[in-house]
């Protein structure tokens, strides 16, 4: 009496659902592939037990530092890693993982390390810096390096110091000459 077979509409709906789901997965794999190709550093961590508020805090810190946070299915991330320079980090993608990444080769590592120190539920597993795989200690070492902005500021400071010294040296004789001329002029007027 009640048929066990699906109606035609139900079959069409199910096929459409599968097609949409597959298209979404393909987009996610493509987005992850772009992340793995264009990021200076990618940090992989477990986040089991973090609250929504803690994840929002991590995202905010990452955004402030010019990096990003992405939770993705490990299976899709492994597909996206195929053929990429950092493919070796696919072994880290087990359990509930989150990716922290940045174009700057140091920013994401700094954010992840800082967050991990305050949140014991956030456990850094490792990552990749270009084609170099990083273990836990490697991520920590990268996080201690100066960021791109810090390096630029240091270089600008080094370049600026000699320039200000030169300007001071050039400006000093001019003020001395002006002082001498002023003294000569005063003596001439007095005479």
GROMACS .gro file of C-alpha atoms in nm:
model
  191
    1UNK     CA    1   0.000   0.000   0.000
    2UNK     CA    2   0.268   0.251   0.098
    3UNK     CA    3   0.540   0.240  -0.166
    4UNK     CA    4   0.898   0.228  -0.052
    5UNK     CA    5   1.022   0.393  -0.367
    6UNK     CA    6   1.072   0.768  -0.381
    7UNK     CA    7   0.849   0.994  -0.579
    8UNK     CA    8   0.992   1.162  -0.886
    9UNK     CA    9   1.000   1.501  -0.711
   10UNK     CA   10   1.188   1.358  -0.413
   11UNK     CA   11   1.450   1.205  -0.644
   12UNK     CA   12   1.497   1.534  -0.832
   13UNK     CA   13   1.526   1.720  -0.501
   14UNK     CA   14   1.785   1.473  -0.370
   15UNK     CA   15   1.991   1.494  -0.691
   16UNK     CA   16   1.978   1.875  -0.681
   17UNK     CA   17   2.090   1.866  -0.317
   18UNK     CA   18   2.387   1.644  -0.406
   19UNK     CA   19   2.482   1.871  -0.697
   20UNK     CA   20   2.468   2.184  -0.480
   21UNK     CA   21   2.660   2.009  -0.202
   22UNK     CA   22   2.928   1.896  -0.448
   23UNK     CA   23   2.956   2.249  -0.594
   24UNK     CA   24   2.996   2.392  -0.243
   25UNK     CA   25   3.268   2.140  -0.163
   26UNK     CA   26   3.449   2.225  -0.487
   27UNK     CA   27   3.439   2.595  -0.394
   28UNK     CA   28   3.576   2.519  -0.048
   29UNK     CA   29   3.859   2.310  -0.197
   30UNK     CA   30   3.940   2.594  -0.437
   31UNK     CA   31   3.939   2.853  -0.155
   32UNK     CA   32   4.161   2.633   0.061
   33UNK     CA   33   4.396   2.580  -0.234
   34UNK     CA   34   4.432   2.958  -0.267
   35UNK     CA   35   4.505   2.985   0.105
   36UNK     CA   36   4.776   2.718   0.084
   37UNK     CA   37   4.934   2.877  -0.225
   38UNK     CA   38   4.930   3.243  -0.125
   39UNK     CA   39   4.996   3.229   0.249
   40UNK     CA   40   5.339   3.298   0.389
   41UNK     CA   41   5.260   3.077   0.686
   42UNK     CA   42   4.980   2.837   0.779
   43UNK     CA   43   4.941   2.711   1.136
   44UNK     CA   44   4.732   2.402   1.214
   45UNK     CA   45   4.584   2.361   1.561
   46UNK     CA   46   4.324   2.158   1.747
   47UNK     CA   47   4.045   2.367   1.892
   48UNK     CA   48   3.836   2.108   2.075
   49UNK     CA   49   3.652   2.268   2.366
   50UNK     CA   50   3.685   2.632   2.260
   51UNK     CA   51   3.369   2.834   2.308
   52UNK     CA   52   3.216   3.048   2.035
   53UNK     CA   53   3.338   3.358   2.221
   54UNK     CA   54   3.695   3.222   2.231
   55UNK     CA   55   3.685   3.147   1.857
   56UNK     CA   56   3.556   3.500   1.795
   57UNK     CA   57   3.845   3.632   2.005
   58UNK     CA   58   4.092   3.430   1.795
   59UNK     CA   59   3.936   3.563   1.473
   60UNK     CA   60   3.950   3.921   1.602
   61UNK     CA   61   4.316   3.889   1.702
   62UNK     CA   62   4.397   3.737   1.366
   63UNK     CA   63   4.216   4.013   1.180
   64UNK     CA   64   4.398   4.282   1.381
   65UNK     CA   65   4.731   4.122   1.288
   66UNK     CA   66   4.648   4.088   0.917
   67UNK     CA   67   4.589   3.715   0.931
   68UNK     CA   68   4.282   3.492   0.910
   69UNK     CA   69   4.128   3.185   1.072
   70UNK     CA   70   3.951   2.907   0.884
   71UNK     CA   71   3.784   2.590   1.003
   72UNK     CA   72   3.752   2.335   0.723
   73UNK     CA   73   3.684   1.967   0.689
   74UNK     CA   74   4.015   1.780   0.697
   75UNK     CA   75   3.922   1.571   0.395
   76UNK     CA   76   3.861   1.883   0.182
   77UNK     CA   77   4.179   2.049   0.313
   78UNK     CA   78   4.383   1.740   0.221
   79UNK     CA   79   4.238   1.749  -0.132
   80UNK     CA   80   4.327   2.119  -0.155
   81UNK     CA   81   4.684   2.045  -0.040
   82UNK     CA   82   4.752   1.798  -0.321
   83UNK     CA   83   5.031   1.929  -0.542
   84UNK     CA   84   5.092   2.237  -0.325
   85UNK     CA   85   5.438   2.318  -0.187
   86UNK     CA   86   5.312   2.268   0.170
   87UNK     CA   87   5.148   1.930   0.098
   88UNK     CA   88   5.357   1.767   0.371
   89UNK     CA   89   5.142   1.927   0.641
   90UNK     CA   90   4.842   1.714   0.544
   91UNK     CA   91   4.951   1.467   0.815
   92UNK     CA   92   4.854   1.732   1.073
   93UNK     CA   93   4.492   1.740   0.956
   94UNK     CA   94   4.328   1.499   1.199
   95UNK     CA   95   4.058   1.570   1.452
   96UNK     CA   96   3.901   1.913   1.497
   97UNK     CA   97   4.153   2.140   1.326
   98UNK     CA   98   4.159   2.510   1.258
   99UNK     CA   99   4.393   2.694   1.019
  100UNK     CA  100   4.546   3.029   1.106
  101UNK     CA  101   4.716   3.182   0.803
  102UNK     CA  102   4.863   3.505   0.672
  103UNK     CA  103   5.042   3.646   0.375
  104UNK     CA  104   5.302   3.783   0.615
  105UNK     CA  105   5.533   3.489   0.693
  106UNK     CA  106   5.515   3.555   1.067
  107UNK     CA  107   5.179   3.715   1.160
  108UNK     CA  108   4.966   3.399   1.182
  109UNK     CA  109   5.230   3.220   1.391
  110UNK     CA  110   5.241   3.515   1.634
  111UNK     CA  111   4.862   3.517   1.667
  112UNK     CA  112   4.841   3.140   1.717
  113UNK     CA  113   5.121   3.135   1.975
  114UNK     CA  114   4.974   3.426   2.171
  115UNK     CA  115   4.629   3.267   2.170
  116UNK     CA  116   4.766   2.923   2.267
  117UNK     CA  117   4.942   3.071   2.571
  118UNK     CA  118   4.610   3.201   2.705
  119UNK     CA  119   4.387   2.911   2.591
  120UNK     CA  120   4.507   2.562   2.677
  121UNK     CA  121   4.227   2.412   2.463
  122UNK     CA  122   4.395   2.561   2.154
  123UNK     CA  123   4.676   2.314   2.078
  124UNK     CA  124   4.917   2.403   1.797
  125UNK     CA  125   5.018   2.097   1.596
  126UNK     CA  126   5.250   2.254   1.338
  127UNK     CA  127   5.210   2.408   0.997
  128UNK     CA  128   5.400   2.523   0.692
  129UNK     CA  129   5.602   2.822   0.581
  130UNK     CA  130   5.612   2.802   0.205
  131UNK     CA  131   5.727   2.452   0.124
  132UNK     CA  132   5.888   2.405   0.464
  133UNK     CA  133   5.686   2.194   0.706
  134UNK     CA  134   5.685   2.323   1.063
  135UNK     CA  135   5.648   2.116   1.376
  136UNK     CA  136   5.529   2.267   1.704
  137UNK     CA  137   5.874   2.407   1.784
  138UNK     CA  138   5.904   2.547   1.432
  139UNK     CA  139   5.582   2.747   1.470
  140UNK     CA  140   5.708   2.882   1.801
  141UNK     CA  141   6.041   2.982   1.642
  142UNK     CA  142   5.864   3.158   1.353
  143UNK     CA  143   5.642   3.345   1.599
  144UNK     CA  144   5.950   3.497   1.765
  145UNK     CA  145   6.077   3.641   1.437
  146UNK     CA  146   5.999   4.007   1.360
  147UNK     CA  147   5.696   4.057   1.135
  148UNK     CA  148   5.717   4.227   0.797
  149UNK     CA  149   5.595   4.555   0.947
  150UNK     CA  150   5.846   4.534   1.232
  151UNK     CA  151   6.129   4.472   0.985
  152UNK     CA  152   6.021   4.765   0.769
  153UNK     CA  153   6.013   4.989   1.076
  154UNK     CA  154   6.361   4.871   1.179
  155UNK     CA  155   6.502   4.931   0.832
  156UNK     CA  156   6.337   5.273   0.811
  157UNK     CA  157   6.485   5.357   1.151
  158UNK     CA  158   6.831   5.250   1.035
  159UNK     CA  159   6.801   5.452   0.718
  160UNK     CA  160   6.656   5.752   0.898
  161UNK     CA  161   6.926   5.776   1.167
  162UNK     CA  162   7.218   5.851   0.931
  163UNK     CA  163   7.002   6.097   0.739
  164UNK     CA  164   6.913   6.290   1.056
  165UNK     CA  165   7.281   6.287   1.161
  166UNK     CA  166   7.381   6.425   0.821
  167UNK     CA  167   7.109   6.691   0.837
  168UNK     CA  168   7.228   6.786   1.185
  169UNK     CA  169   7.590   6.808   1.070
  170UNK     CA  170   7.497   7.017   0.768
  171UNK     CA  171   7.263   7.237   0.969
  172UNK     CA  172   7.510   7.302   1.251
  173UNK     CA  173   7.775   7.492   1.048
  174UNK     CA  174   7.502   7.701   0.889
  175UNK     CA  175   7.372   7.807   1.230
  176UNK     CA  176   7.731   7.869   1.342
  177UNK     CA  177   7.795   8.086   1.035
  178UNK     CA  178   7.472   8.276   1.096
  179UNK     CA  179   7.578   8.333   1.457
  180UNK     CA  180   7.923   8.456   1.350
  181UNK     CA  181   7.772   8.691   1.087
  182UNK     CA  182   7.530   8.825   1.346
  183UNK     CA  183   7.818   8.894   1.587
  184UNK     CA  184   8.023   9.067   1.314
  185UNK     CA  185   7.722   9.278   1.218
  186UNK     CA  186   7.665   9.379   1.579
  187UNK     CA  187   8.030   9.480   1.618
  188UNK     CA  188   8.017   9.682   1.295
  189UNK     CA  189   7.711   9.869   1.414
  190UNK     CA  190   7.871   9.936   1.751
  191UNK     CA  191   8.184  10.081   1.593
   0.00000   0.00000   0.00000
